Amino acid sequence: MAAVADLPAPPVAQKRDYQVEAPHGAVRNDEYYWLRDDTREDPDMLAYLNAENAYADAVMAPLAEFEEHLFQELVGRIKQDDSSVPFQYKDYWYYTRFETGQEYPIHARRKGDMDAPEEVMLDINELAGDKAFYQVANWELSPDQKLLAFAEDDVGRRQYTIRVKNLETGEMLPVEVRGASASIAWAGDGQSFFWVENDPVTLLTKRVRRHVIGADQSEDALVYEETDDSFYMGVGLTRSEQYVCIFVRSTVSSEQRCAPAAEPTDFTVMAPRERDFEYSADHLAGRWVIRTNWDAPNFRIMQVADDQVGDRSKWRDLVAHDEDVFISRVELFDDFMAIGERSGGLTRVRLLPREGEPNYVSADESAYTMALSTNAQPNTDWLRYTYTSLTTPATTYELNIATGERRMLKEQEVLGGFDKNDYVTERLWAQARDGTRIPVSVVYRQGFEKDGSAAMLQYAYGSYGSSSDPAFNSNIISLLDRGMVYSIAHIRGGQEMGRHWYEDGKLLNKVNTFTDFIDVTRFLVAEGYAAPDRVAALGGSAGGLLMGAVANMAPQDYRVMISLVPFVDVVTTMLDESIPLTTNEFDEWGNPKDPQFYEYMLSYSPYDNIEAKDYPATFVGTGLWDSQVQYWEPAKYVARLRAHKTDDNLLVFRTQMEAGHGGRSGRFQRYREWAESYAFMLDQLGVRE
């Protein structure tokens, strides 16, 4: 890295006073509010982002060779002509494959068996053409498997157009349903499908409509309209494919209405919505099976017969509530159920046969991730599941629940001489400042000595009840092979330890998320896993909020931070109901129109707590078309941080001008992004080869 004195001066954003008012009278000045532009066309705003990108280019220029070397390392571990494990659905085998050098997948199938001729359903490379961004977020087959509806996005804003392909002729039908979410469900007639209409500004899912093949979109019948802006909405078929359902959910409640797929006109509500009542129901073999938190914070499984649907008093327990076991998912089969669970901070799969005792799928390591895989058909004794850890590449197994036979179908191939026996993973427990034990997953290369000299990258997310399970990531091999430690802090706000873990890290408990992360860092340093001046931190989206809050609270504990698409302007964003996600998330963060929540959110909002003090070296990344965390949040954050920080540590802000929340769309383009942030981090940590 070039000396700071040799670099051009970083951009200085203009300050323009702007008063942000709350309904209860509180006023804050936001001198960088002008960087917000919903059209993404303001010339002053674009000039600032381009200036930041030019400065990032200058900072990274001396590392160009190192960055390219890292990129080649990262992509060098990928089997470029890889394919997924085929799965059978009715009389076809379906799979996804990549071709060497191609950015996008090819979705294909073969009739009868895998020796039959290949039928290419969607070649995403052809569809993408020369577009800077292209994504197919979902595809759904008609009941006779002759038509394929898919949702495409060529901007990155997650506002989709639904198109339809005739798989028999290869013809793209003249169907372009615009302004949609990615959710699609075919009716039983195979000539119409249900889709969800988005609000063009907030992207809230507002209406369910039915589109008939051959009709104009303007003729699509309105099926359901949601008036509560705190709810998300989607459509889908039950496991039996006998019902089309509309799923409506908020942070703390849900509602489901279903209609027979053969004649989907009258939708019956399974159970009316109530605050703090969540459920999801699936159907197979004449009964509904329901996962619900009704008098069960960690959820339980209930059932009800077809002729009693809609009567909650008829629900009966199948699997009772357990305060030590969180039930996350249920998959129905003709002769058994597979249940995804969490216990002791780890995932597992429970098998519940119609006859006989329940049992569990066995695991091979102390820290791992196990999950249900694609099980497309219920009429089988074979269960597919995936297994991975920080040292074990993603592996797909199938288990015969009648005989106990287990078969490995595929282990992710990692090129470049990788041998999982060269690495060691541990499950540790750190004590938080309030006495809570926090699970931590760590991995390092064989021969590592806990002498307090190593560099370490610590990752966490800690929001929405989303758990950061220990899964294999080939990128981190580039860190481990250079002597680094990689750790995942399973902090509160996730759901690793059950529902209470989530409740203890949201709303007025949100600060636990940040202090847990800091306490895990200090524990690992004290235990000799890292040098106190060689710790890096990584987080994205709500994990970017974590990075910003931790940088304000304990900057001295971190040498460098990578903050990607960070949610850092909490109060201003949550006051603005025109921004996507805001109204859906009052039960996650709080509604700042309430003075109690306003003051609490203000106390940790990264943008609002920047001070005149030293901060770690920081790499901030965003996408101009991000619809989840708008680009102006990190832009404002960087501008204010530049104006206040008292150190000479580098602050780099990279905006992908043709990308959204998930970064650029091509698989190799994403590795370019990782190579850049890794090069920055490794240079700051003094790690090269």
mmCIF file of C-alpha atoms in Angstrom, residues 191-334:
data_model
loop_
_atom_site.group_PDB
_atom_site.id
_atom_site.type_symbol
_atom_site.label_atom_id
_atom_site.label_comp_id
_atom_site.label_asym_id
_atom_site.label_seq_id
_atom_site.Cartn_x
_atom_site.Cartn_y
_atom_site.Cartn_z
ATOM 1 C CA GLN A 191 -52.503 -21.902 -18.322
ATOM 2 C CA SER A 192 -52.479 -19.287 -15.580
ATOM 3 C CA PHE A 193 -50.248 -18.334 -12.680
ATOM 4 C CA PHE A 194 -50.444 -16.187 -9.566
ATOM 5 C CA TRP A 195 -47.942 -13.401 -9.028
ATOM 6 C CA VAL A 196 -47.349 -10.600 -6.509
ATOM 7 C CA GLU A 197 -47.444 -6.963 -7.547
ATOM 8 C CA ASN A 198 -44.932 -4.587 -5.949
ATOM 9 C CA ASP A 199 -45.373 -0.933 -5.116
ATOM 10 C CA PRO A 200 -43.050 0.819 -7.599
ATOM 11 C CA VAL A 201 -41.535 3.118 -4.937
ATOM 12 C CA THR A 202 -41.423 1.145 -1.678
ATOM 13 C CA LEU A 203 -41.283 -2.279 -3.407
ATOM 14 C CA LEU A 204 -43.793 -3.487 -0.825
ATOM 15 C CA THR A 205 -45.714 -6.572 -1.935
ATOM 16 C CA LYS A 206 -49.208 -5.142 -2.296
ATOM 17 C CA ARG A 207 -51.477 -7.323 -4.459
ATOM 18 C CA VAL A 208 -51.794 -10.899 -5.693
ATOM 19 C CA ARG A 209 -52.999 -11.171 -9.281
ATOM 20 C CA ARG A 210 -53.733 -14.050 -11.659
ATOM 21 C CA HIS A 211 -52.245 -13.914 -15.139
ATOM 22 C CA VAL A 212 -53.745 -15.990 -17.960
ATOM 23 C CA ILE A 213 -51.331 -16.996 -20.733
ATOM 24 C CA GLY A 214 -52.256 -15.037 -23.854
ATOM 25 C CA ALA A 215 -53.978 -12.195 -22.001
ATOM 26 C CA ASP A 216 -52.591 -8.701 -21.461
ATOM 27 C CA GLN A 217 -51.238 -7.840 -18.018
ATOM 28 C CA SER A 218 -53.900 -5.144 -17.688
ATOM 29 C CA GLU A 219 -56.498 -7.933 -17.599
ATOM 30 C CA ASP A 220 -54.910 -9.753 -14.649
ATOM 31 C CA ALA A 221 -57.573 -10.353 -12.027
ATOM 32 C CA LEU A 222 -57.030 -9.038 -8.509
ATOM 33 C CA VAL A 223 -57.061 -11.972 -6.091
ATOM 34 C CA TYR A 224 -55.953 -10.372 -2.834
ATOM 35 C CA GLU A 225 -54.763 -6.954 -1.648
ATOM 36 C CA GLU A 226 -52.729 -6.373 1.520
ATOM 37 C CA THR A 227 -53.398 -3.051 3.232
ATOM 38 C CA ASP A 228 -51.015 -3.404 6.170
ATOM 39 C CA ASP A 229 -47.581 -2.138 5.121
ATOM 40 C CA SER A 230 -45.827 -4.110 7.853
ATOM 41 C CA PHE A 231 -46.446 -7.402 6.019
ATOM 42 C CA TYR A 232 -44.567 -9.199 3.252
ATOM 43 C CA MET A 233 -46.411 -11.460 0.823
ATOM 44 C CA GLY A 234 -45.688 -14.461 -1.394
ATOM 45 C CA VAL A 235 -47.481 -17.257 -3.255
ATOM 46 C CA GLY A 236 -46.785 -20.974 -3.586
ATOM 47 C CA LEU A 237 -48.127 -24.506 -3.845
ATOM 48 C CA THR A 238 -48.464 -26.979 -1.001
ATOM 49 C CA ARG A 239 -46.412 -30.180 -0.951
ATOM 50 C CA SER A 240 -49.428 -32.090 -2.271
ATOM 51 C CA GLU A 241 -49.795 -29.529 -5.111
ATOM 52 C CA GLN A 242 -53.516 -29.593 -4.354
ATOM 53 C CA TYR A 243 -53.611 -26.027 -3.005
ATOM 54 C CA VAL A 244 -52.393 -22.602 -4.042
ATOM 55 C CA CYS A 245 -51.587 -20.461 -1.008
ATOM 56 C CA ILE A 246 -50.976 -16.782 -0.302
ATOM 57 C CA PHE A 247 -48.492 -16.298 2.520
ATOM 58 C CA VAL A 248 -48.539 -13.031 4.456
ATOM 59 C CA ARG A 249 -46.072 -12.367 7.263
ATOM 60 C CA SER A 250 -44.533 -9.608 9.335
ATOM 61 C CA THR A 251 -41.755 -9.780 11.904
ATOM 62 C CA VAL A 252 -44.140 -11.009 14.608
ATOM 63 C CA SER A 253 -47.221 -12.470 12.903
ATOM 64 C CA SER A 254 -48.383 -14.350 9.838
ATOM 65 C CA GLU A 255 -51.469 -15.380 7.935
ATOM 66 C CA GLN A 256 -52.086 -17.963 5.217
ATOM 67 C CA ARG A 257 -55.015 -18.359 2.843
ATOM 68 C CA CYS A 258 -55.341 -21.263 0.426
ATOM 69 C CA ALA A 259 -57.586 -22.415 -2.422
ATOM 70 C CA PRO A 260 -57.797 -25.684 -4.383
ATOM 71 C CA ALA A 261 -55.289 -25.483 -7.243
ATOM 72 C CA ALA A 262 -57.845 -27.003 -9.628
ATOM 73 C CA GLU A 263 -60.273 -24.129 -9.014
ATOM 74 C CA PRO A 264 -58.374 -21.406 -7.142
ATOM 75 C CA THR A 265 -61.111 -18.848 -6.719
ATOM 76 C CA ASP A 266 -62.150 -18.903 -3.060
ATOM 77 C CA PHE A 267 -59.200 -18.616 -0.655
ATOM 78 C CA THR A 268 -59.781 -19.829 2.912
ATOM 79 C CA VAL A 269 -57.833 -18.277 5.807
ATOM 80 C CA MET A 270 -56.093 -20.969 7.847
ATOM 81 C CA ALA A 271 -56.022 -18.791 10.979
ATOM 82 C CA PRO A 272 -56.630 -15.033 11.238
ATOM 83 C CA ARG A 273 -53.572 -12.948 11.983
ATOM 84 C CA GLU A 274 -52.812 -11.948 15.546
ATOM 85 C CA ARG A 275 -49.860 -10.093 16.942
ATOM 86 C CA ASP A 276 -47.134 -12.456 18.211
ATOM 87 C CA PHE A 277 -48.790 -15.437 16.492
ATOM 88 C CA GLU A 278 -46.819 -17.037 13.661
ATOM 89 C CA TYR A 279 -47.587 -20.125 11.637
ATOM 90 C CA SER A 280 -47.031 -21.815 8.276
ATOM 91 C CA ALA A 281 -49.112 -24.725 7.030
ATOM 92 C CA ASP A 282 -48.361 -27.388 4.441
ATOM 93 C CA HIS A 283 -50.607 -30.107 3.045
ATOM 94 C CA LEU A 284 -50.090 -33.768 2.182
ATOM 95 C CA ALA A 285 -52.117 -36.980 2.362
ATOM 96 C CA GLY A 286 -55.342 -35.434 3.562
ATOM 97 C CA ARG A 287 -53.968 -33.375 6.423
ATOM 98 C CA TRP A 288 -52.432 -29.988 7.115
ATOM 99 C CA VAL A 289 -49.208 -29.877 9.116
ATOM 100 C CA ILE A 290 -48.511 -26.569 10.839
ATOM 101 C CA ARG A 291 -45.338 -25.085 12.298
ATOM 102 C CA THR A 292 -46.380 -22.455 14.826
ATOM 103 C CA ASN A 293 -45.268 -20.448 17.856
ATOM 104 C CA TRP A 294 -48.767 -20.613 19.379
ATOM 105 C CA ASP A 295 -47.922 -20.960 23.082
ATOM 106 C CA ALA A 296 -44.506 -22.164 21.873
ATOM 107 C CA PRO A 297 -41.704 -19.562 21.567
ATOM 108 C CA ASN A 298 -39.384 -22.150 19.963
ATOM 109 C CA PHE A 299 -42.255 -23.394 17.756
ATOM 110 C CA ARG A 300 -44.070 -26.717 17.728
ATOM 111 C CA ILE A 301 -45.681 -28.846 15.009
ATOM 112 C CA MET A 302 -49.441 -29.375 14.866
ATOM 113 C CA GLN A 303 -51.881 -30.987 12.439
ATOM 114 C CA VAL A 304 -55.490 -30.657 11.338
ATOM 115 C CA ALA A 305 -57.632 -32.650 8.918
ATOM 116 C CA ASP A 306 -58.763 -31.329 5.542
ATOM 117 C CA ASP A 307 -62.372 -30.950 6.631
ATOM 118 C CA GLN A 308 -61.371 -28.907 9.678
ATOM 119 C CA VAL A 309 -59.171 -26.405 7.913
ATOM 120 C CA GLY A 310 -59.812 -22.885 9.132
ATOM 121 C CA ASP A 311 -60.723 -23.992 12.666
ATOM 122 C CA ARG A 312 -57.715 -23.341 14.911
ATOM 123 C CA SER A 313 -59.395 -25.072 17.842
ATOM 124 C CA LYS A 314 -58.995 -28.357 15.962
ATOM 125 C CA TRP A 315 -55.200 -28.133 15.703
ATOM 126 C CA ARG A 316 -53.481 -30.978 17.564
ATOM 127 C CA ASP A 317 -49.839 -31.459 18.591
ATOM 128 C CA LEU A 318 -47.542 -33.649 16.514
ATOM 129 C CA VAL A 319 -44.280 -32.416 18.045
ATOM 130 C CA ALA A 320 -44.581 -30.590 21.357
ATOM 131 C CA HIS A 321 -42.727 -27.418 22.271
ATOM 132 C CA ASP A 322 -39.251 -27.780 23.755
ATOM 133 C CA GLU A 323 -37.582 -24.780 25.370
ATOM 134 C CA ASP A 324 -34.166 -26.179 24.373
ATOM 135 C CA VAL A 325 -34.997 -26.987 20.740
ATOM 136 C CA PHE A 326 -35.943 -24.463 18.069
ATOM 137 C CA ILE A 327 -37.944 -25.906 15.148
ATOM 138 C CA SER A 328 -37.013 -24.082 11.963
ATOM 139 C CA ARG A 329 -38.479 -26.159 9.126
ATOM 140 C CA VAL A 330 -40.708 -29.121 8.312
ATOM 141 C CA GLU A 331 -40.632 -31.230 5.118
ATOM 142 C CA LEU A 332 -43.511 -33.669 4.477
ATOM 143 C CA PHE A 333 -43.191 -37.113 2.928
ATOM 144 C CA ASP A 334 -45.734 -39.880 2.443
#
